[in-house]
């Protein structure tokens, strides 16, 4: 057993940290306050090789691994603990890989190089107003008419809408829609839906932006389809396989979500440590000298170490399945590790933010402290993004105890 990163991974992580400490860390607070990620920053992150990391180079990716993608996302969240740019980064690593695996050759060449250069976006559009966890119950329809599908419906709580539609050359999502009237997951199909091509959007497609309470710099929005046409070549995989392919994508995305949360938790831990040393009371004693302050910080440190190992383990399993293609392993084998990692990483990040705010005391309740931006950012993953924590527990229980005993 080797708990160390390889020399290549260490060098990669260091180079990403150096880049982000100059380009992202100085402006993350202003970005969150202004509710905007500068387009130039997204371009620079693409040039640095932070997007489409596991996608092969011939498709405009970086030809790397999911471990490298996790390290990159961890560093992005550490330098933007409101996790907005981490959301953008993790989506543009997990879902482009799904497009690479199952997409039409022409469509892959159309979308992936732009994503890899930070000029395009490829995320996930599955959640509907009736619920995000019940993917098999989604109602958006795609009716085939010759070589074209006409999409009707609405997707909500979709990340990257403004960036895709107003800032980048191309904005696209893995869109899940029902292609036959039968209920259940077997009638769902995945599409590479392009909402923006150089400022042009398809007929019958509209979008709007929601007001969220955290991770303000990246937009969250609504996609509306009113007979919106999608050419047959944009089907990902094949008709009726959309649910299964989406489940693969969610597991890969959850590994990277977990990486974002440990990066944000590391920032919170370091902020708490520094403030506990600097803040002095009761005869000029540092507040760290009191166990009521130092013990919660110690507990977060221990929990973060465990969470980080789980995240790296999940990334390693993803690499063994998808990059190394080890015999005997299937995509389904990642589900358990992705869910376990998300449970621990997200709840550690939320607890770390709370401990930091308690360490700061009343100062944490001011905008000047900026600690609240960290709490509100990671809170998005506690309440549902990329699957609720209860859904993660269901997945773990199902894999551990068995499907015959744990019913959905």
Short mmCIF file of C-alpha atoms in Angstrom, two decimals, residues 19-296:
data_model
loop_
_atom_site.label_atom_id
_atom_site.label_comp_id
_atom_site.label_asym_id
_atom_site.label_seq_id
_atom_site.Cartn_x
_atom_site.Cartn_y
_atom_site.Cartn_z
CA UNK A 19 -0.83 29.07 -11.08
CA UNK A 20 -4.00 29.39 -8.98
CA UNK A 21 -2.31 31.20 -6.11
CA UNK A 22 -1.53 33.99 -8.58
CA UNK A 23 -4.59 33.93 -10.84
CA UNK A 24 -7.48 32.82 -8.60
CA UNK A 25 -6.72 33.27 -4.90
CA UNK A 26 -6.40 37.09 -5.05
CA UNK A 27 -9.84 37.55 -6.61
CA UNK A 28 -12.13 34.79 -5.34
CA UNK A 29 -13.79 37.03 -2.75
CA UNK A 30 -14.49 39.74 -5.31
CA UNK A 31 -15.81 37.13 -7.75
CA UNK A 32 -18.25 35.82 -5.16
CA UNK A 33 -19.37 39.34 -4.28
CA UNK A 34 -19.83 40.34 -7.94
CA UNK A 35 -21.38 36.97 -8.86
CA UNK A 36 -19.16 36.53 -11.87
CA UNK A 37 -16.20 34.44 -13.06
CA UNK A 38 -14.07 36.53 -15.44
CA UNK A 39 -14.02 35.01 -18.91
CA UNK A 40 -10.30 35.65 -19.13
CA UNK A 41 -9.76 33.50 -16.03
CA UNK A 42 -11.64 30.58 -17.61
CA UNK A 43 -9.49 30.93 -20.72
CA UNK A 44 -6.31 30.92 -18.62
CA UNK A 45 -7.44 27.87 -16.68
CA UNK A 46 -8.00 26.10 -19.97
CA UNK A 47 -4.57 27.09 -21.22
CA UNK A 48 -3.14 25.73 -17.96
CA UNK A 49 -4.73 22.36 -18.71
CA UNK A 50 -7.33 22.23 -15.93
CA UNK A 51 -10.25 21.06 -18.09
CA UNK A 52 -10.89 17.74 -19.87
CA UNK A 53 -7.90 16.29 -18.01
CA UNK A 54 -8.80 12.57 -18.50
CA UNK A 55 -9.83 13.10 -22.15
CA UNK A 56 -7.18 11.92 -24.67
CA UNK A 57 -5.13 14.58 -26.40
CA UNK A 58 -6.48 13.71 -29.87
CA UNK A 59 -9.84 15.04 -28.69
CA UNK A 60 -8.44 18.23 -27.23
CA UNK A 61 -8.05 16.91 -23.69
CA UNK A 62 -4.97 16.65 -21.52
CA UNK A 63 -4.47 12.87 -21.69
CA UNK A 64 -4.28 12.66 -17.90
CA UNK A 65 -6.01 10.71 -15.15
CA UNK A 66 -8.91 11.13 -12.76
CA UNK A 67 -6.41 11.37 -9.92
CA UNK A 68 -4.89 14.39 -11.65
CA UNK A 69 -8.37 15.82 -12.21
CA UNK A 70 -9.12 15.37 -8.50
CA UNK A 71 -5.87 17.11 -7.54
CA UNK A 72 -6.70 20.00 -9.87
CA UNK A 73 -10.22 20.40 -8.48
CA UNK A 74 -8.89 20.21 -4.91
CA UNK A 75 -6.47 23.05 -5.64
CA UNK A 76 -9.14 25.13 -7.37
CA UNK A 77 -11.42 24.84 -4.32
CA UNK A 78 -8.56 25.65 -1.95
CA UNK A 79 -7.91 28.87 -3.88
CA UNK A 80 -11.63 29.60 -4.27
CA UNK A 81 -13.24 28.17 -1.10
CA UNK A 82 -16.64 29.46 -2.22
CA UNK A 83 -16.20 26.58 -4.72
CA UNK A 84 -17.65 28.38 -7.76
CA UNK A 85 -14.68 27.79 -10.05
CA UNK A 86 -14.34 24.28 -8.59
CA UNK A 87 -17.88 23.55 -9.80
CA UNK A 88 -16.96 24.76 -13.28
CA UNK A 89 -13.75 22.69 -13.22
CA UNK A 90 -15.21 19.42 -11.97
CA UNK A 91 -18.10 19.51 -14.45
CA UNK A 92 -15.68 20.15 -17.31
CA UNK A 93 -13.67 17.09 -16.37
CA UNK A 94 -16.34 14.47 -15.59
CA UNK A 95 -18.95 15.05 -18.27
CA UNK A 96 -16.56 15.66 -21.20
CA UNK A 97 -15.14 12.22 -20.43
CA UNK A 98 -18.61 10.71 -20.73
CA UNK A 99 -18.97 12.43 -24.11
CA UNK A 100 -15.58 11.02 -25.12
CA UNK A 101 -16.66 7.49 -24.13
CA UNK A 102 -20.07 7.43 -25.81
CA UNK A 103 -20.40 10.37 -28.18
CA UNK A 104 -20.45 10.48 -31.96
CA UNK A 105 -16.99 11.11 -33.43
CA UNK A 106 -18.03 14.31 -35.18
CA UNK A 107 -19.72 15.66 -32.04
CA UNK A 108 -16.70 14.86 -29.88
CA UNK A 109 -14.47 16.84 -32.22
CA UNK A 110 -16.99 19.69 -32.19
CA UNK A 111 -17.23 20.04 -28.41
CA UNK A 112 -14.25 18.57 -26.57
CA UNK A 113 -11.38 20.71 -27.95
CA UNK A 114 -13.24 23.90 -26.97
CA UNK A 115 -13.85 22.56 -23.45
CA UNK A 116 -10.20 21.61 -23.10
CA UNK A 117 -9.08 25.15 -24.04
CA UNK A 118 -11.49 26.85 -21.64
CA UNK A 119 -13.55 28.17 -24.55
CA UNK A 120 -16.48 25.81 -24.06
CA UNK A 121 -18.57 24.19 -21.33
CA UNK A 122 -20.04 20.68 -21.09
CA UNK A 123 -22.05 20.00 -17.95
CA UNK A 124 -25.10 18.02 -16.86
CA UNK A 125 -28.79 18.90 -17.32
CA UNK A 126 -30.88 16.30 -15.54
CA UNK A 127 -32.67 17.87 -12.57
CA UNK A 128 -36.32 18.80 -12.97
CA UNK A 129 -38.74 20.66 -10.72
CA UNK A 130 -40.31 17.36 -9.68
CA UNK A 131 -36.99 16.17 -8.21
CA UNK A 132 -33.34 15.66 -8.98
CA UNK A 133 -32.70 12.30 -7.34
CA UNK A 134 -35.48 10.53 -9.26
CA UNK A 135 -33.70 10.48 -12.60
CA UNK A 136 -35.86 7.58 -13.83
CA UNK A 137 -38.96 9.71 -13.26
CA UNK A 138 -37.92 12.64 -15.44
CA UNK A 139 -40.57 14.08 -17.74
CA UNK A 140 -38.69 16.09 -20.39
CA UNK A 141 -39.48 14.44 -23.72
CA UNK A 142 -37.64 14.12 -27.02
CA UNK A 143 -39.90 12.99 -29.86
CA UNK A 144 -38.17 11.76 -32.98
CA UNK A 145 -39.12 13.17 -36.38
CA UNK A 146 -36.85 11.66 -39.02
CA UNK A 147 -33.27 12.49 -38.10
CA UNK A 148 -34.30 15.15 -35.56
CA UNK A 149 -35.66 15.02 -32.03
CA UNK A 150 -38.00 17.75 -30.75
CA UNK A 151 -37.45 18.39 -27.04
CA UNK A 152 -40.17 19.61 -24.69
CA UNK A 153 -39.67 20.28 -21.00
CA UNK A 154 -37.63 22.12 -18.41
CA UNK A 155 -34.43 21.51 -16.45
CA UNK A 156 -33.72 23.40 -13.22
CA UNK A 157 -30.76 24.05 -10.90
CA UNK A 158 -28.37 23.72 -13.84
CA UNK A 159 -24.81 24.93 -13.31
CA UNK A 160 -22.92 27.09 -15.78
CA UNK A 161 -25.87 28.62 -17.64
CA UNK A 162 -24.64 32.22 -17.86
CA UNK A 163 -21.07 31.13 -18.57
CA UNK A 164 -22.27 28.79 -21.34
CA UNK A 165 -24.73 31.16 -22.93
CA UNK A 166 -23.06 34.54 -22.53
CA UNK A 167 -19.32 34.17 -21.95
CA UNK A 168 -17.96 31.22 -23.90
CA UNK A 169 -17.85 30.21 -27.55
CA UNK A 170 -19.83 27.06 -26.86
CA UNK A 171 -22.18 25.97 -24.09
CA UNK A 172 -23.49 22.41 -23.90
CA UNK A 173 -24.89 19.84 -21.49
CA UNK A 174 -25.53 16.13 -21.21
CA UNK A 175 -29.31 16.40 -21.50
CA UNK A 176 -31.54 13.54 -20.37
CA UNK A 177 -34.94 13.22 -22.06
CA UNK A 178 -37.61 10.57 -22.49
CA UNK A 179 -37.68 9.19 -26.05
CA UNK A 180 -40.61 6.80 -25.60
CA UNK A 181 -43.79 7.10 -23.53
CA UNK A 182 -43.07 4.12 -21.31
CA UNK A 183 -42.32 5.07 -17.69
CA UNK A 184 -39.04 4.18 -16.00
CA UNK A 185 -35.39 4.49 -16.85
CA UNK A 186 -35.28 2.34 -20.00
CA UNK A 187 -36.96 5.02 -22.12
CA UNK A 188 -34.43 7.75 -21.25
CA UNK A 189 -31.85 8.94 -23.78
CA UNK A 190 -28.83 11.20 -23.35
CA UNK A 191 -28.05 14.03 -25.77
CA UNK A 192 -25.13 16.41 -26.23
CA UNK A 193 -27.33 19.49 -26.31
CA UNK A 194 -25.62 22.66 -27.53
CA UNK A 195 -27.37 25.76 -26.25
CA UNK A 196 -24.83 28.26 -27.57
CA UNK A 197 -22.68 28.21 -30.69
CA UNK A 198 -20.79 31.47 -31.02
CA UNK A 199 -23.72 33.45 -29.68
CA UNK A 200 -26.42 31.54 -31.55
CA UNK A 201 -29.00 29.43 -29.70
CA UNK A 202 -31.41 26.85 -31.15
CA UNK A 203 -35.05 27.45 -31.91
CA UNK A 204 -37.45 27.04 -28.99
CA UNK A 205 -34.74 27.22 -26.33
CA UNK A 206 -34.73 29.74 -23.49
CA UNK A 207 -32.84 30.09 -20.24
CA UNK A 208 -32.94 32.12 -17.04
CA UNK A 209 -30.69 32.56 -14.01
CA UNK A 210 -31.70 31.69 -10.45
CA UNK A 211 -30.66 33.58 -7.32
CA UNK A 212 -28.68 31.25 -5.08
CA UNK A 213 -27.46 31.81 -1.52
CA UNK A 214 -23.88 30.72 -2.15
CA UNK A 215 -21.10 29.90 -4.66
CA UNK A 216 -22.30 33.05 -6.36
CA UNK A 217 -19.62 33.41 -9.02
CA UNK A 218 -20.90 30.46 -11.04
CA UNK A 219 -24.46 30.75 -12.28
CA UNK A 220 -27.28 28.33 -11.60
CA UNK A 221 -30.18 28.47 -14.01
CA UNK A 222 -33.19 27.01 -15.78
CA UNK A 223 -33.23 25.54 -19.30
CA UNK A 224 -36.56 25.55 -21.15
CA UNK A 225 -37.32 23.55 -24.29
CA UNK A 226 -40.33 24.20 -26.52
CA UNK A 227 -39.93 21.88 -29.48
CA UNK A 228 -36.17 22.51 -29.51
CA UNK A 229 -34.57 20.43 -32.31
CA UNK A 230 -31.59 18.16 -31.70
CA UNK A 231 -30.04 16.24 -34.57
CA UNK A 232 -29.78 12.46 -34.19
CA UNK A 233 -25.98 12.61 -34.24
CA UNK A 234 -26.06 14.27 -30.82
CA UNK A 235 -27.46 11.15 -29.14
CA UNK A 236 -24.87 9.95 -26.62
CA UNK A 237 -24.52 6.20 -26.64
CA UNK A 238 -27.79 4.97 -28.07
CA UNK A 239 -31.46 5.59 -27.59
CA UNK A 240 -32.72 4.20 -24.28
CA UNK A 241 -29.27 4.11 -22.64
CA UNK A 242 -29.31 7.62 -21.20
CA UNK A 243 -30.01 6.60 -17.61
CA UNK A 244 -27.15 4.10 -17.45
CA UNK A 245 -24.64 6.46 -19.02
CA UNK A 246 -25.76 9.26 -16.69
CA UNK A 247 -25.14 7.02 -13.67
CA UNK A 248 -21.53 6.58 -14.82
CA UNK A 249 -21.18 10.32 -15.19
CA UNK A 250 -22.60 11.01 -11.75
CA UNK A 251 -20.12 8.65 -10.09
CA UNK A 252 -17.20 10.30 -11.87
CA UNK A 253 -18.53 13.75 -11.01
CA UNK A 254 -18.98 12.76 -7.34
CA UNK A 255 -15.32 11.83 -7.08
CA UNK A 256 -14.44 15.35 -8.21
CA UNK A 257 -17.13 16.95 -6.04
CA UNK A 258 -15.47 15.23 -3.10
CA UNK A 259 -12.11 16.63 -4.17
CA UNK A 260 -13.60 20.14 -4.25
CA UNK A 261 -14.90 19.75 -0.72
CA UNK A 262 -11.58 18.62 0.76
CA UNK A 263 -9.89 21.58 -0.94
CA UNK A 264 -12.42 23.97 0.59
CA UNK A 265 -12.11 22.22 3.96
CA UNK A 266 -8.33 22.64 3.87
CA UNK A 267 -8.78 26.38 3.37
CA UNK A 268 -11.20 26.53 6.31
CA UNK A 269 -8.85 24.53 8.54
CA UNK A 270 -5.92 26.81 7.79
CA UNK A 271 -8.06 29.90 8.36
CA UNK A 272 -9.16 28.57 11.76
CA UNK A 273 -5.59 27.70 12.77
CA UNK A 274 -4.29 31.15 11.82
CA UNK A 275 -7.08 33.03 13.57
CA UNK A 276 -6.74 30.91 16.73
CA UNK A 277 -3.08 31.90 16.90
CA UNK A 278 -3.57 35.59 16.14
CA UNK A 279 -6.66 36.36 18.22
CA UNK A 280 -5.75 37.13 21.84
CA UNK A 281 -7.95 37.55 24.91
CA UNK A 282 -7.83 37.35 28.71
CA UNK A 283 -4.39 38.65 29.40
CA UNK A 284 -3.05 38.46 25.85
CA UNK A 285 -3.46 34.70 25.52
CA UNK A 286 -4.06 33.24 22.04
CA UNK A 287 -7.51 31.69 21.92
CA UNK A 288 -5.82 28.50 20.66
CA UNK A 289 -4.65 27.96 24.26
CA UNK A 290 -8.22 27.08 25.21
CA UNK A 291 -9.34 23.51 24.49
CA UNK A 292 -12.80 24.70 23.54
CA UNK A 293 -11.14 26.35 20.54
CA UNK A 294 -8.25 24.02 19.74
CA UNK A 295 -10.01 20.65 20.12
CA UNK A 296 -12.66 21.25 17.41
#
